[in-house]
Amino acid sequence: AALTFHMYALGNGPTLKPADLAASFLSPAALDKAGEGVRELASAMGAGGPPLWAGETAAANDGGQSGLTDTFVDSFWYLDQMGLHAASGAVSLFLRQTLLSHGGYPLVEIPEGAAEAVDPLGPLGPLGPDAAADASAQH
């Protein structure tokens, strides 16, 4: 058994201010809210409690904000939160709906059809194992 939690460390997506990244994506204090949340959950569960799973997480809730939470700057939150969760020793699983997509809350939004040209996960990516084998045979 595990306790799965949702976390949106930077708050409400539509209210984020793209012109003030220093208050959100580039703010260590704002980014550390993910660490604070995990520490509070771990404390509430106590020693010997169930493992914590970050089951649904994003920089901001309510679909984020197009042109902000679907761009490179979102990687600051993503990497920071993964590191904070790992350093806590309390989170045993970190999930993200999808890395690259043209819909469905991806970390990075790409144009429809572009996914076929991107293979971020090697043989597990959208091009599949045959394309990965072909690519390595060419090198």
XYZ file of N, CA and C in Angstrom:
417
model
N 0.838 -1.189 0.000
C 0.000 0.000 0.000
C 0.880 1.249 0.000
N 0.383 2.283 -0.613
C 1.111 3.555 -0.695
C 0.106 4.695 -0.601
N 0.591 5.851 -0.247
C -0.226 7.060 -0.234
C 0.150 7.887 -1.461
N -0.797 8.044 -2.368
C -0.568 8.845 -3.570
C -1.080 10.258 -3.322
N -0.271 11.242 -3.679
C -0.684 12.630 -3.472
C -0.582 13.417 -4.766
N -1.318 14.506 -4.816
C -1.258 15.466 -5.920
C -0.555 16.706 -5.390
N 0.263 17.338 -6.233
C 0.971 18.537 -5.788
C 1.143 19.507 -6.956
N 0.823 20.757 -6.700
C 0.975 21.843 -7.670
C 1.684 22.974 -6.938
N 2.991 22.883 -6.841
C 3.782 23.740 -5.951
C 3.683 25.233 -6.262
N 3.452 25.606 -7.510
C 3.428 27.033 -7.847
C 2.016 27.609 -7.882
N 1.022 26.790 -7.547
C -0.332 27.311 -7.395
C -1.214 27.214 -8.619
N -2.066 28.190 -8.781
C -3.088 28.231 -9.816
C -2.508 28.708 -11.147
N -2.519 27.827 -12.146
C -1.923 28.136 -13.440
C -2.370 29.429 -14.084
N -3.677 29.684 -14.190
C -4.122 30.909 -14.852
C -3.681 32.195 -14.157
N -3.303 32.126 -12.884
C -2.892 33.353 -12.183
C -1.384 33.563 -12.171
N -0.607 32.605 -12.714
C 0.849 32.808 -12.786
C 1.147 34.000 -13.689
N 2.175 34.741 -13.366
C 2.522 35.945 -14.134
C 3.781 35.683 -14.974
N 3.619 35.492 -16.289
C 4.773 35.227 -17.146
C 5.843 36.312 -17.067
N 5.465 37.553 -16.788
C 6.440 38.647 -16.720
C 7.188 38.663 -15.387
N 6.782 37.819 -14.437
C 7.418 37.812 -13.117
C 7.891 36.406 -12.755
N 8.742 35.835 -13.594
C 9.254 34.490 -13.349
C 10.083 34.415 -12.077
N 10.646 35.550 -11.651
C 11.448 35.566 -10.427
C 10.600 35.224 -9.208
N 9.285 35.368 -9.308
C 8.400 35.054 -8.187
C 7.889 33.613 -8.244
N 8.187 32.905 -9.318
C 7.660 31.546 -9.443
C 8.749 30.570 -9.875
N 8.920 30.387 -11.153
C 9.825 29.365 -11.672
C 11.291 29.597 -11.326
N 11.675 30.831 -11.086
C 13.075 31.143 -10.782
C 13.274 31.494 -9.312
N 12.291 31.212 -8.480
C 12.352 31.525 -7.050
C 12.616 30.260 -6.232
N 13.781 30.157 -5.597
C 14.034 28.985 -4.748
C 12.964 28.805 -3.670
N 12.485 29.897 -3.098
C 11.458 29.794 -2.049
C 10.152 29.228 -2.610
N 9.756 29.692 -3.791
C 8.522 29.184 -4.400
C 8.689 27.722 -4.795
N 9.831 27.392 -5.385
C 10.068 26.016 -5.800
C 10.139 25.071 -4.610
N 10.627 25.543 -3.471
C 10.775 24.673 -2.301
C 9.441 24.290 -1.675
N 8.342 24.863 -2.142
C 7.034 24.455 -1.618
C 6.808 22.962 -1.834
N 7.382 22.405 -2.900
C 7.269 20.965 -3.136
C 7.972 20.195 -2.027
N 9.146 20.652 -1.629
C 9.864 20.000 -0.536
C 9.130 20.128 0.782
N 8.575 21.308 1.035
C 7.812 21.526 2.273
C 6.607 20.593 2.328
N 5.914 20.465 1.209
C 4.741 19.594 1.167
C 5.089 18.146 1.448
N 6.183 17.666 0.869
C 6.598 16.281 1.090
C 7.020 16.077 2.544
N 7.744 17.038 3.101
C 8.148 16.910 4.511
C 6.921 16.843 5.419
N 5.907 17.649 5.128
C 4.682 17.627 5.931
C 3.949 16.291 5.796
N 3.865 15.767 4.571
C 3.217 14.470 4.372
C 3.971 13.362 5.097
N 5.294 13.346 4.953
C 6.106 12.314 5.603
C 5.951 12.391 7.117
N 5.924 13.588 7.656
C 5.752 13.768 9.095
C 4.377 13.262 9.545
N 3.351 13.564 8.773
C 2.000 13.122 9.122
C 1.873 11.599 9.081
N 2.603 10.953 8.170
C 2.546 9.496 8.054
C 3.351 8.820 9.163
N 4.369 9.514 9.657
C 5.197 8.965 10.733
C 6.120 7.863 10.248
N 7.033 7.465 11.124
C 7.976 6.388 10.802
C 7.189 5.106 10.561
N 7.573 4.388 9.550
C 6.898 3.140 9.231
C 5.591 3.318 8.487
N 5.280 4.557 8.102
C 4.064 4.811 7.339
C 4.215 4.306 5.914
N 3.150 4.376 5.132
C 3.224 3.894 3.749
C 4.154 4.770 2.913
N 4.724 4.196 1.848
C 5.543 5.018 0.956
C 4.678 6.087 0.283
N 5.294 7.204 -0.026
C 4.595 8.302 -0.702
C 4.853 8.213 -2.200
N 3.807 8.360 -2.972
C 3.900 8.405 -4.425
C 3.379 9.748 -4.902
N 4.194 10.470 -5.653
C 3.744 11.704 -6.302
C 2.987 11.261 -7.553
N 1.690 11.064 -7.414
C 0.896 10.457 -8.472
C 0.412 11.418 -9.537
N 0.175 12.651 -9.164
C -0.200 13.664 -10.142
C 0.448 14.946 -9.680
N 1.301 15.478 -10.510
C 2.033 16.669 -10.108
C 2.355 17.512 -11.331
N 2.325 18.793 -11.115
C 2.662 19.757 -12.160
C 3.051 21.051 -11.463
N 3.630 21.961 -12.203
C 4.004 23.243 -11.605
C 2.767 23.964 -11.091
N 1.685 23.896 -11.852
C 0.476 24.640 -11.488
C -0.759 23.810 -11.813
N -1.821 24.064 -11.078
C -3.061 23.330 -11.306
C -3.905 24.001 -12.393
N -5.093 23.485 -12.576
C -6.065 24.052 -13.511
C -5.534 24.116 -14.943
N -4.770 23.099 -15.327
C -4.242 23.040 -16.684
C -3.028 23.902 -16.935
N -2.486 24.525 -15.891
C -1.322 25.388 -16.067
C -1.684 26.645 -16.835
N -0.742 27.130 -17.605
C -0.976 28.330 -18.419
C -0.236 28.160 -19.737
N -0.988 28.096 -20.825
C -0.397 27.932 -22.145
C 0.620 29.035 -22.406
N 1.751 28.653 -22.957
C 2.811 29.612 -23.221
C 3.724 29.827 -22.024
N 3.460 29.135 -20.923
C 4.305 29.254 -19.731
C 4.609 27.872 -19.157
N 3.589 27.169 -18.690
C 3.833 25.861 -18.083
C 4.057 24.765 -19.124
N 3.959 25.095 -20.391
C 4.251 24.130 -21.447
C 5.506 24.529 -22.221
N 6.402 25.273 -21.555
C 7.636 25.724 -22.202
C 8.849 25.302 -21.376
N 10.024 25.632 -21.866
C 11.283 25.250 -21.216
C 11.354 25.691 -19.764
N 10.808 26.848 -19.423
C 10.917 27.348 -18.049
C 10.281 26.366 -17.065
N 9.317 25.569 -17.510
C 8.687 24.585 -16.631
C 9.678 23.514 -16.191
N 10.748 23.324 -16.955
C 11.748 22.324 -16.566
C 12.446 22.700 -15.262
N 12.494 23.990 -14.924
C 13.092 24.395 -13.647
C 12.293 23.784 -12.496
N 10.963 23.905 -12.570
C 10.112 23.291 -11.548
C 10.281 21.780 -11.555
N 10.222 21.179 -12.743
C 10.241 19.718 -12.878
C 11.496 19.126 -12.253
N 12.649 19.634 -12.640
C 13.908 19.101 -12.112
C 14.047 19.380 -10.624
N 13.644 20.564 -10.190
C 13.727 20.911 -8.777
C 12.842 19.984 -7.948
N 11.619 19.774 -8.392
C 10.714 18.923 -7.618
C 11.201 17.489 -7.582
N 11.694 16.956 -8.695
C 12.229 15.594 -8.673
C 13.380 15.492 -7.684
N 14.270 16.481 -7.689
C 15.397 16.475 -6.759
C 14.956 16.575 -5.313
N 13.999 17.464 -5.023
C 13.494 17.607 -3.651
C 12.837 16.318 -3.172
N 12.069 15.692 -4.037
C 11.408 14.449 -3.648
C 12.435 13.345 -3.417
N 13.431 13.250 -4.276
C 14.466 12.232 -4.090
C 15.258 12.492 -2.809
N 15.633 13.743 -2.582
C 16.424 14.086 -1.397
C 15.653 13.836 -0.108
N 14.334 13.922 -0.164
C 13.532 13.710 1.047
C 13.629 12.271 1.535
N 13.886 11.354 0.616
C 13.906 9.938 0.966
C 12.516 9.383 1.237
N 11.499 10.217 1.153
C 10.135 9.799 1.485
C 9.320 9.424 0.254
N 9.664 9.974 -0.899
C 8.882 9.727 -2.116
C 9.537 8.590 -2.885
N 8.797 7.497 -3.055
C 9.378 6.344 -3.735
C 8.981 6.260 -5.203
N 8.056 7.111 -5.651
C 7.636 7.091 -7.048
C 7.196 8.489 -7.452
N 7.698 8.957 -8.588
C 7.363 10.286 -9.108
C 6.819 10.093 -10.510
N 5.568 10.480 -10.732
C 4.934 10.285 -12.032
C 4.652 11.617 -12.703
N 4.640 11.587 -13.993
C 4.252 12.746 -14.794
C 3.407 12.193 -15.927
N 2.273 12.837 -16.226
C 1.374 12.294 -17.233
C 2.120 12.002 -18.538
N 2.821 12.985 -19.067
C 3.556 12.794 -20.309
C 4.621 13.875 -20.445
N 5.719 13.536 -21.106
C 6.812 14.483 -21.277
C 6.551 15.403 -22.468
N 6.368 14.814 -23.652
C 6.138 15.581 -24.880
C 4.794 15.168 -25.471
N 3.968 16.127 -25.818
C 2.688 15.809 -26.440
C 2.091 17.071 -27.039
N 1.058 16.883 -27.832
C 0.319 18.037 -28.351
C -0.980 18.219 -27.571
N -1.116 17.572 -26.455
C -2.286 17.713 -25.595
C -2.176 16.797 -24.397
N -3.052 16.972 -23.429
C -3.075 16.082 -22.279
C -2.099 16.453 -21.181
N -1.846 17.727 -20.972
C -0.970 18.221 -19.903
C 0.469 17.710 -19.999
N 1.113 17.876 -21.122
C 2.507 17.445 -21.205
C 3.428 18.409 -20.454
N 4.641 17.948 -20.182
C 5.642 18.853 -19.630
C 6.029 19.876 -20.699
N 6.188 19.404 -21.952
C 6.530 20.295 -23.066
C 5.518 20.068 -24.184
N 4.808 21.112 -24.547
C 3.812 21.057 -25.620
C 4.531 21.118 -26.965
N 4.182 20.210 -27.866
C 4.752 20.217 -29.211
C 3.603 20.203 -30.215
N 3.857 20.658 -31.438
C 2.789 20.668 -32.444
C 2.304 19.250 -32.750
N 1.033 19.129 -33.079
C 0.484 17.825 -33.436
C 1.273 17.250 -34.606
N 1.607 15.979 -34.531
C 2.381 15.311 -35.567
C 3.872 15.355 -35.331
N 4.343 16.267 -34.492
C 5.781 16.376 -34.244
C 6.298 15.236 -33.385
N 5.432 14.587 -32.613
C 5.865 13.497 -31.731
C 6.515 12.379 -32.530
N 6.081 12.182 -33.764
C 6.665 11.122 -34.574
C 8.114 11.409 -34.939
N 8.523 12.668 -34.845
C 9.897 13.022 -35.204
C 10.806 13.119 -33.981
N 10.277 12.896 -32.785
C 11.038 13.028 -31.549
C 11.065 11.688 -30.845
N 12.224 11.261 -30.366
C 12.342 9.986 -29.679
C 13.126 10.175 -28.388
N 12.538 10.876 -27.371
C 13.285 11.203 -26.165
C 13.617 10.007 -25.292
N 12.932 8.882 -25.468
C 13.137 7.739 -24.594
C 13.830 6.575 -25.284
N 14.538 6.839 -26.369
C 15.220 5.753 -27.058
C 14.213 4.726 -27.548
N 14.474 3.435 -27.301
C 13.585 2.394 -27.811
C 12.192 2.415 -27.191
N 12.011 3.149 -26.096
C 10.690 3.231 -25.476
C 9.885 4.403 -26.007
N 10.501 5.252 -26.809
C 9.852 6.467 -27.291
C 8.883 6.203 -28.422
N 8.312 7.274 -28.972
C 7.263 7.139 -29.979
C 7.717 6.506 -31.286
N 9.021 6.478 -31.535
C 9.480 5.871 -32.783
C 9.579 4.358 -32.669
N 9.630 3.827 -31.449
C 9.623 2.390 -31.223
C 10.976 1.731 -31.398
N 11.065 0.436 -31.064
C 12.338 -0.278 -31.071
C 12.947 -0.451 -32.454
N 12.123 -0.578 -33.502
C 12.678 -0.752 -34.843
C 13.444 0.486 -35.290
N 12.899 1.662 -35.022
C 13.579 2.905 -35.390
C 14.863 3.068 -34.599
N 14.854 2.685 -33.321
C 16.067 2.788 -32.503
C 17.140 1.853 -33.040
N 16.764 0.644 -33.452
C 17.727 -0.304 -34.010
C 18.291 0.222 -35.323
N 17.429 0.793 -36.178
C 17.887 1.367 -37.443
C 18.870 2.502 -37.198
N 18.583 3.359 -36.215
C 19.451 4.503 -35.918
C 20.807 4.038 -35.426
N 20.848 3.004 -34.561
C 22.148 2.563 -34.066
C 22.935 1.834 -35.146
N 22.255 1.207 -36.083
C 22.957 0.535 -37.169
C 23.621 1.536 -38.100
N 23.089 2.757 -38.170
C 23.642 3.784 -39.051
C 24.856 4.466 -38.445
N 25.117 4.315 -37.147
C 26.228 5.015 -36.493
C 27.423 4.148 -36.369
